[in-house]
PDB file of C-alpha atoms in Angstrom:
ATOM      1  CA  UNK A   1      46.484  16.957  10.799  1.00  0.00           C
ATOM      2  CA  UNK A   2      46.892  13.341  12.550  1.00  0.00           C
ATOM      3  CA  UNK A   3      44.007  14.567  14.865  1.00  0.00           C
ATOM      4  CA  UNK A   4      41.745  15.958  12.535  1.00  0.00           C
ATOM      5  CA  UNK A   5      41.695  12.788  10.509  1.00  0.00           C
ATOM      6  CA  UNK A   6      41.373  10.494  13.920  1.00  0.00           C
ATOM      7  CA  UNK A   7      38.398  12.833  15.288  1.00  0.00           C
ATOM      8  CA  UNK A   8      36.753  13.125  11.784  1.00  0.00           C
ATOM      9  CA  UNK A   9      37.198   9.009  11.834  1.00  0.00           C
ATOM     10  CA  UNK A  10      35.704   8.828  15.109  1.00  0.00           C
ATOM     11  CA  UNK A  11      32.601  10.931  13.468  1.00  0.00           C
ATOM     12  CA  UNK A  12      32.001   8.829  10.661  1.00  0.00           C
ATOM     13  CA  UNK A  13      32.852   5.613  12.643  1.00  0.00           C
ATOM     14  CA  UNK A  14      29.925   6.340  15.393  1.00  0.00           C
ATOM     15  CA  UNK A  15      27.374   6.616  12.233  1.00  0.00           C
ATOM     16  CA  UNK A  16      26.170   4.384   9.927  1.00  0.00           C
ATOM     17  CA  UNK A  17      27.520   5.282   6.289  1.00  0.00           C
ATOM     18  CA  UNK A  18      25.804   4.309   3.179  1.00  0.00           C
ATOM     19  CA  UNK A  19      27.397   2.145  -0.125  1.00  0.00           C
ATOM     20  CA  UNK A  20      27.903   5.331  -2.358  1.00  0.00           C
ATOM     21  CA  UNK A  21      30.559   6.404   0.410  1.00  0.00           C
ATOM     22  CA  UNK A  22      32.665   3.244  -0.055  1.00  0.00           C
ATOM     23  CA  UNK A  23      35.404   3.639  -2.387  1.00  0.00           C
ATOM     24  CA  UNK A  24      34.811   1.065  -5.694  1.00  0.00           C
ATOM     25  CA  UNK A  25      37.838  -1.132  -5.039  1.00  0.00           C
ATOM     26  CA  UNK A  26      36.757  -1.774  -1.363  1.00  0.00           C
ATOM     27  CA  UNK A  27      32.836  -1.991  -1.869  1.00  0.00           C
ATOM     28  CA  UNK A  28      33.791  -4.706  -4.821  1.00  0.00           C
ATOM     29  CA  UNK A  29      36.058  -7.448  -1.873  1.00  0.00           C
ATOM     30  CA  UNK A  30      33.052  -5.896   0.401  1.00  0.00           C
ATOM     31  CA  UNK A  31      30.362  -7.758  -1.867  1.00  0.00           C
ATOM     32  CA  UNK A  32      32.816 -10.356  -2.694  1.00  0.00           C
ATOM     33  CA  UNK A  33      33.206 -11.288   1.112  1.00  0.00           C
ATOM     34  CA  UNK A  34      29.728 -11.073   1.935  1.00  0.00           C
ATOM     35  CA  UNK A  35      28.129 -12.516  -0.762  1.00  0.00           C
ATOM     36  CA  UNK A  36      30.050 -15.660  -0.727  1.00  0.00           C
ATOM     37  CA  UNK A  37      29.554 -15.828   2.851  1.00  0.00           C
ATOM     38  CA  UNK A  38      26.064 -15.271   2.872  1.00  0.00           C
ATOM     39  CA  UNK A  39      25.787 -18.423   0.543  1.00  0.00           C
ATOM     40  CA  UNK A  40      27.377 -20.283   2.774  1.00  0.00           C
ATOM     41  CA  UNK A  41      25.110 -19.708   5.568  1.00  0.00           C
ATOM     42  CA  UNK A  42      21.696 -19.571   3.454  1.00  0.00           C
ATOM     43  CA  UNK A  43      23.326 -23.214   1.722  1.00  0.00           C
ATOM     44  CA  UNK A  44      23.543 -24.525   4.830  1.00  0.00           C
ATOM     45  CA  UNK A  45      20.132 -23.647   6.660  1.00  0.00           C
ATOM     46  CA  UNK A  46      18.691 -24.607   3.302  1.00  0.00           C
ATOM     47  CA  UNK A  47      19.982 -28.250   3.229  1.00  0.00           C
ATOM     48  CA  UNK A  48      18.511 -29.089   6.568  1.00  0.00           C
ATOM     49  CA  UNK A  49      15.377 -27.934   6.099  1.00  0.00           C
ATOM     50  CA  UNK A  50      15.230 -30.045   2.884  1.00  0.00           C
ATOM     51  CA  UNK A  51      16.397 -32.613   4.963  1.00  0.00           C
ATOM     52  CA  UNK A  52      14.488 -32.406   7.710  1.00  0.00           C
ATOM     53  CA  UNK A  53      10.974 -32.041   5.550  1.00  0.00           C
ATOM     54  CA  UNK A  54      12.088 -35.170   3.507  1.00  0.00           C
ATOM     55  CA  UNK A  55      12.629 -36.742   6.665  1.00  0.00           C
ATOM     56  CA  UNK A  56       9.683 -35.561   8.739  1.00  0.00           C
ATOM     57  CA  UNK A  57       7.373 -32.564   6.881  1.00  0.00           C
ATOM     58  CA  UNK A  58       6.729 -29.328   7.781  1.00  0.00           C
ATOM     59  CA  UNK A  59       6.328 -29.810  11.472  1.00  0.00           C
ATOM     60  CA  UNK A  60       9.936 -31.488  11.943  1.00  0.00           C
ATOM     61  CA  UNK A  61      11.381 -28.473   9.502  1.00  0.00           C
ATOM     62  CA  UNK A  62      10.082 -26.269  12.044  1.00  0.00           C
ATOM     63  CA  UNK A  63      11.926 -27.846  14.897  1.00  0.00           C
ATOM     64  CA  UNK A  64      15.184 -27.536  12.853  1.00  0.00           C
ATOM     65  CA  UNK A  65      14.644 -23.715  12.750  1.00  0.00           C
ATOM     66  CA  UNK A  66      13.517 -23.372  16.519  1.00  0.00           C
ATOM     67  CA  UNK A  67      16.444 -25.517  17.903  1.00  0.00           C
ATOM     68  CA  UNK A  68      19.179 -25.638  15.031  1.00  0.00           C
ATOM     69  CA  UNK A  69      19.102 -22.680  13.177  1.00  0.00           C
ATOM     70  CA  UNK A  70      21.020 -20.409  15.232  1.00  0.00           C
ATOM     71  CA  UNK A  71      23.890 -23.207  16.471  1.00  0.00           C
ATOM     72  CA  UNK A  72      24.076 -23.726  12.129  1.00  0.00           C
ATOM     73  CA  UNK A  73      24.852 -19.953  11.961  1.00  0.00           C
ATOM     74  CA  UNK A  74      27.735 -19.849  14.496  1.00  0.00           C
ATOM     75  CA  UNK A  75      28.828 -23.349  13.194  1.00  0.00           C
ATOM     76  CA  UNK A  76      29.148 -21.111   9.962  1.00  0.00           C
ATOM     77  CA  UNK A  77      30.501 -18.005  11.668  1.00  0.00           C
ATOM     78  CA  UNK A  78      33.097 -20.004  12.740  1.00  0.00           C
ATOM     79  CA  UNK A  79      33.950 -21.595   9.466  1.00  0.00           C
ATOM     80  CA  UNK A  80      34.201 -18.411   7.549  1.00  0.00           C
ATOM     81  CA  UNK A  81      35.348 -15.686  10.442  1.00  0.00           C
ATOM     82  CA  UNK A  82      32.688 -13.187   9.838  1.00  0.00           C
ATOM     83  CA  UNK A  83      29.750 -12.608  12.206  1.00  0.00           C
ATOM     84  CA  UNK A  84      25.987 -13.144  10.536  1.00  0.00           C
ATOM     85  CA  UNK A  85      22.530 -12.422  11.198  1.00  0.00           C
ATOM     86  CA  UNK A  86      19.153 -12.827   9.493  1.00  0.00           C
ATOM     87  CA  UNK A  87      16.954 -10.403   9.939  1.00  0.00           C
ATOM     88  CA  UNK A  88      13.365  -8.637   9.063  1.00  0.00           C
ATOM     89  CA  UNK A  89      10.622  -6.683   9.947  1.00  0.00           C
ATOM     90  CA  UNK A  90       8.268  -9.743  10.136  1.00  0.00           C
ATOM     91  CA  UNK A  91      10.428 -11.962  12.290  1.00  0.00           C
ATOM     92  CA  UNK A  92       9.595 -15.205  13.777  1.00  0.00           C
ATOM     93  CA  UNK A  93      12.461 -15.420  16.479  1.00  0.00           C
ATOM     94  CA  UNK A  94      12.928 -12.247  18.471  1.00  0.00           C
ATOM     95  CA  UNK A  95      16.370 -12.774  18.733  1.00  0.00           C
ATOM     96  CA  UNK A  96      16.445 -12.567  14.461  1.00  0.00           C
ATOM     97  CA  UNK A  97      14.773  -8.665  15.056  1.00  0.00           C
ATOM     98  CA  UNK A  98      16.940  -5.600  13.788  1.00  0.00           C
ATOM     99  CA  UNK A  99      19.057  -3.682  15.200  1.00  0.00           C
ATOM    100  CA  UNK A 100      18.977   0.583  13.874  1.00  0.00           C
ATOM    101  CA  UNK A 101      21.151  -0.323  11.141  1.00  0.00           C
ATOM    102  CA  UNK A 102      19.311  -3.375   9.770  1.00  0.00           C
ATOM    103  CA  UNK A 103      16.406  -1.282  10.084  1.00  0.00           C
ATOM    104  CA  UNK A 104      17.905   0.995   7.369  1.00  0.00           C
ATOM    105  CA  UNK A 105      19.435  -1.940   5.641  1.00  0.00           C
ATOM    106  CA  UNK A 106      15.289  -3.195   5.587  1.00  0.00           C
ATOM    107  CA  UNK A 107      14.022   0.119   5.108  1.00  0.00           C
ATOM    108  CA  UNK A 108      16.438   0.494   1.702  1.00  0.00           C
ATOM    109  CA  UNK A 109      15.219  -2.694   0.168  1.00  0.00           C
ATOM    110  CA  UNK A 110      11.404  -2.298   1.209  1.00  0.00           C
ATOM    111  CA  UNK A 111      11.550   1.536  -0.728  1.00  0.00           C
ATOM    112  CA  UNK A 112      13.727   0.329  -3.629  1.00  0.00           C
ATOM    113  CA  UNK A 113      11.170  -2.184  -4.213  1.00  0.00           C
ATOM    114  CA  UNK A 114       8.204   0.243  -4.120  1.00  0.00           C
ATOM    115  CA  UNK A 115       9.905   1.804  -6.760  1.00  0.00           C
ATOM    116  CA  UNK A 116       9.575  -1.284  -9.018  1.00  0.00           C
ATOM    117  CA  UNK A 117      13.559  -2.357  -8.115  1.00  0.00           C
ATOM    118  CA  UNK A 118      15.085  -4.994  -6.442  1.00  0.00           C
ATOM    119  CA  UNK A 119      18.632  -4.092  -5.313  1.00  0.00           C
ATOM    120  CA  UNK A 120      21.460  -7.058  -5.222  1.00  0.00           C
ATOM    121  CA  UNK A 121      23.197  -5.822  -1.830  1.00  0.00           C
ATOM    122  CA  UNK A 122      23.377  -3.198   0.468  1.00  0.00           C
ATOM    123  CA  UNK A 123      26.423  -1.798   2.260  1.00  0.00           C
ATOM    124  CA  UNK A 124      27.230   0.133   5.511  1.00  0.00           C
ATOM    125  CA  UNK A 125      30.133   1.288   7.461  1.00  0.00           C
ATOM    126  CA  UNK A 126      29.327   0.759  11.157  1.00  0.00           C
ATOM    127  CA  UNK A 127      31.426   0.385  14.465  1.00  0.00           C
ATOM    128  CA  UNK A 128      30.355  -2.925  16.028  1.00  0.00           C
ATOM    129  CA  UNK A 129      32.121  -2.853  19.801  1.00  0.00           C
ATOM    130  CA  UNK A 130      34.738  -0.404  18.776  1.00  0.00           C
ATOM    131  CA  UNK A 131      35.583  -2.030  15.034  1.00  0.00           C
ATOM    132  CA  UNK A 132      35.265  -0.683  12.229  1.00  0.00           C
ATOM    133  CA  UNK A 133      32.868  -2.928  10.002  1.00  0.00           C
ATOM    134  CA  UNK A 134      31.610  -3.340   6.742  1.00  0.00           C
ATOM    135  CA  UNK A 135      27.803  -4.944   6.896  1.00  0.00           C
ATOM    136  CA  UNK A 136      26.958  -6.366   3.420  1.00  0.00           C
ATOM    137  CA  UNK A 137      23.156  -7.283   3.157  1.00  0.00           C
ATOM    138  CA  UNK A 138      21.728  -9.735   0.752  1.00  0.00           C
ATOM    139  CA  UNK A 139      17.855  -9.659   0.553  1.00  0.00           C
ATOM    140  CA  UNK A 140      15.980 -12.515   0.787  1.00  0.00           C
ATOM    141  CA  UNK A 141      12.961 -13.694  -1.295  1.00  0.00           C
ATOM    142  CA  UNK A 142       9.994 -15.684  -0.095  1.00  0.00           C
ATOM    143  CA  UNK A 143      10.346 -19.454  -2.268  1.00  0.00           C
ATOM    144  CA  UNK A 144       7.630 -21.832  -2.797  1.00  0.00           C
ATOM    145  CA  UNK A 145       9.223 -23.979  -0.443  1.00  0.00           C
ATOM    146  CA  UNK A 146       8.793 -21.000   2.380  1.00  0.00           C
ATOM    147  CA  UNK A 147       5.109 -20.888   1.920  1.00  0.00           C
ATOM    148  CA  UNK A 148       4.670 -24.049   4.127  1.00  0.00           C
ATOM    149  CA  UNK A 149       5.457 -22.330   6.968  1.00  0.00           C
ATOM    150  CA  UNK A 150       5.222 -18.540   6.086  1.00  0.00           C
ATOM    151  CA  UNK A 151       2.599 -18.337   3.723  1.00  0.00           C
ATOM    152  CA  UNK A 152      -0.868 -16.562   3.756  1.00  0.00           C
ATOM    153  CA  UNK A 153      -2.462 -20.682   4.070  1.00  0.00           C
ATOM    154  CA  UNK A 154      -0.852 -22.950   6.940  1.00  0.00           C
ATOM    155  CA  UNK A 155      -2.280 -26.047   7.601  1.00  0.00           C
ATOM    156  CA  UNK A 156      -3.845 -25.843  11.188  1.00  0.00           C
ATOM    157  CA  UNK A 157      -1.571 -28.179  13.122  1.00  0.00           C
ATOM    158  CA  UNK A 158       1.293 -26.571  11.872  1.00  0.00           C
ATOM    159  CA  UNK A 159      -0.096 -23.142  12.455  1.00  0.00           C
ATOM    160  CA  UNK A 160      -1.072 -24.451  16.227  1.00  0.00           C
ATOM    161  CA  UNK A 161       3.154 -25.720  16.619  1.00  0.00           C
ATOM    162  CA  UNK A 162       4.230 -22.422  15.272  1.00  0.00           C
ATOM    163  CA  UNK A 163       2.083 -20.287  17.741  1.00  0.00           C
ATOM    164  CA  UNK A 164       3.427 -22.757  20.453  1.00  0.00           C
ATOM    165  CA  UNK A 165       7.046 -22.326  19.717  1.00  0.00           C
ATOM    166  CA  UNK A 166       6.651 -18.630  18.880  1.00  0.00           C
ATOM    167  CA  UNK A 167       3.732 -16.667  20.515  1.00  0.00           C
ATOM    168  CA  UNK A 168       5.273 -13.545  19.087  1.00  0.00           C
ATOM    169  CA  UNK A 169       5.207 -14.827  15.177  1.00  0.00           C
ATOM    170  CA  UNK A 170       5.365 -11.978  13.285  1.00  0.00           C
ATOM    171  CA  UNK A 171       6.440 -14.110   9.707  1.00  0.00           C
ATOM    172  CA  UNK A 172       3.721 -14.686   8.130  1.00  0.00           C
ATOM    173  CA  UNK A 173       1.458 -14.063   5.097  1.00  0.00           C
ATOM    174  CA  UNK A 174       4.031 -14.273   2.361  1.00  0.00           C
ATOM    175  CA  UNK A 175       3.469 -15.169  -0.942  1.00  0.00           C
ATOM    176  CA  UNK A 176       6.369 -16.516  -3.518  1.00  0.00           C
ATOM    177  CA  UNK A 177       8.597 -13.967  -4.428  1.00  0.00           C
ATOM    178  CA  UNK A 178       7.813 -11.317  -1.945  1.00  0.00           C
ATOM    179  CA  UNK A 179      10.754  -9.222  -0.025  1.00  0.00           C
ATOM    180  CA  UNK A 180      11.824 -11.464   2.928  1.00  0.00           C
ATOM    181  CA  UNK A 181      14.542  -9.729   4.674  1.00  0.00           C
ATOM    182  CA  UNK A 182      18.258 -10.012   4.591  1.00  0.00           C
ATOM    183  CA  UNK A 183      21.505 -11.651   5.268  1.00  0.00           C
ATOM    184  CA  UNK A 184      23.584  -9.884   7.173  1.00  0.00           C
ATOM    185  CA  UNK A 185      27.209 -10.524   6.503  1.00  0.00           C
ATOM    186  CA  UNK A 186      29.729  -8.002   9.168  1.00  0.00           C
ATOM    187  CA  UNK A 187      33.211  -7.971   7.799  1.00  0.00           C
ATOM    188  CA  UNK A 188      35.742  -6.249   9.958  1.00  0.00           C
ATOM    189  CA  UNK A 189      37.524  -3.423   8.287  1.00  0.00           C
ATOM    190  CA  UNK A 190      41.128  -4.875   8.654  1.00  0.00           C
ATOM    191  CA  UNK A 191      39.446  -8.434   6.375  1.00  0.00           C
ATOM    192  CA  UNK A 192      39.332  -5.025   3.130  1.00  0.00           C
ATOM    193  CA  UNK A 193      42.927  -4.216   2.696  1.00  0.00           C
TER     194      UNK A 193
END
């Protein structure tokens, strides 16, 4: 019996495994976890952009998310012991592009939306390097404040930096409110007991 469980774990363990297979009293510390988390990390991104637009405008902003954004997530990974990500289908950074199971994370949110919803989370069960992890997803929504940078209008200088700094830029074209991408919070399995 021992075997059949650890083989059928195995199976599920090697696929990605939606929310409605989470039992209710995990998925609940599951959104707990990763929402506060998530939070955390969009708080702190948030407050140096505002800080760095009051200090310098849209062009210094910009430099805070080419050189600082990524050291302020691990500052935060560090700070909360849970590994994050933000990621989308219009990316800017090529490191910030999906892996398969943000894909399906992305793909969830972009149909649910079609369909006139907007979902709060979204859950999987994935093994990250040989752990068993819970990813919790919070979606992201394009702000007025956003627009500066990823809206349909950017002022030609600024457009000119962006192109410099990101040749690739895919995030653009946004207008307030729209379907940004996510958060993604991992929480190792042992974190849900």
């Amino acid at each position: 019996m021992k075997k059949y469980i650890a083989l059928l774990s195995a199976f599920v363990i090697g696929c990605s495994t939606t929310q409605t297979q989470i039992p209710e009293e995990k998925k609940a510390k599951i959104e707990e976890i990763g929402e506060k988390n998530a939070m955390v990390l969009l708080k702190t991104l948030k407050g140096e952009l505002i800080k760095a637009m009051s200090e310098g405008g849209a062009e210094n902003a910009l430099t805070v998310c080419n050189k600082k954004a990524m050291e302020l997530t691990q500052q935060v990974e560090k700070e909360t012991g849970v590994q994050m990500k933000r990621t989308t289908f219009k990316y800017r950074n090529p490191a910030n592009a999906p892996d398969k199971y943000e894909k399906e994370a992305l793909e969830y949110f972009e149909k649910s939306i079609k369909e006139g919803k907007f979902p709060k989370n979204y859950i999987q069960v994935v093994n990250e390097n040989g752990v068993l992890t819970y990813r919790y997803y919070k979606p992201l929504k394009v702000e007025p404040i956003c627009l500066t940078c990823h809206g349909e209008v950017i002022d030609e200088k600024l457009a000119a930096k962006i192109k410099s700094l990101y040749p690739s830029d895919k995030a653009t074209g946004y207008k307030d409110g729209d379907f940004r991408g996510v958060v993604r919070v991992s929480i190792p399995a042992d974190k849900i007991q």
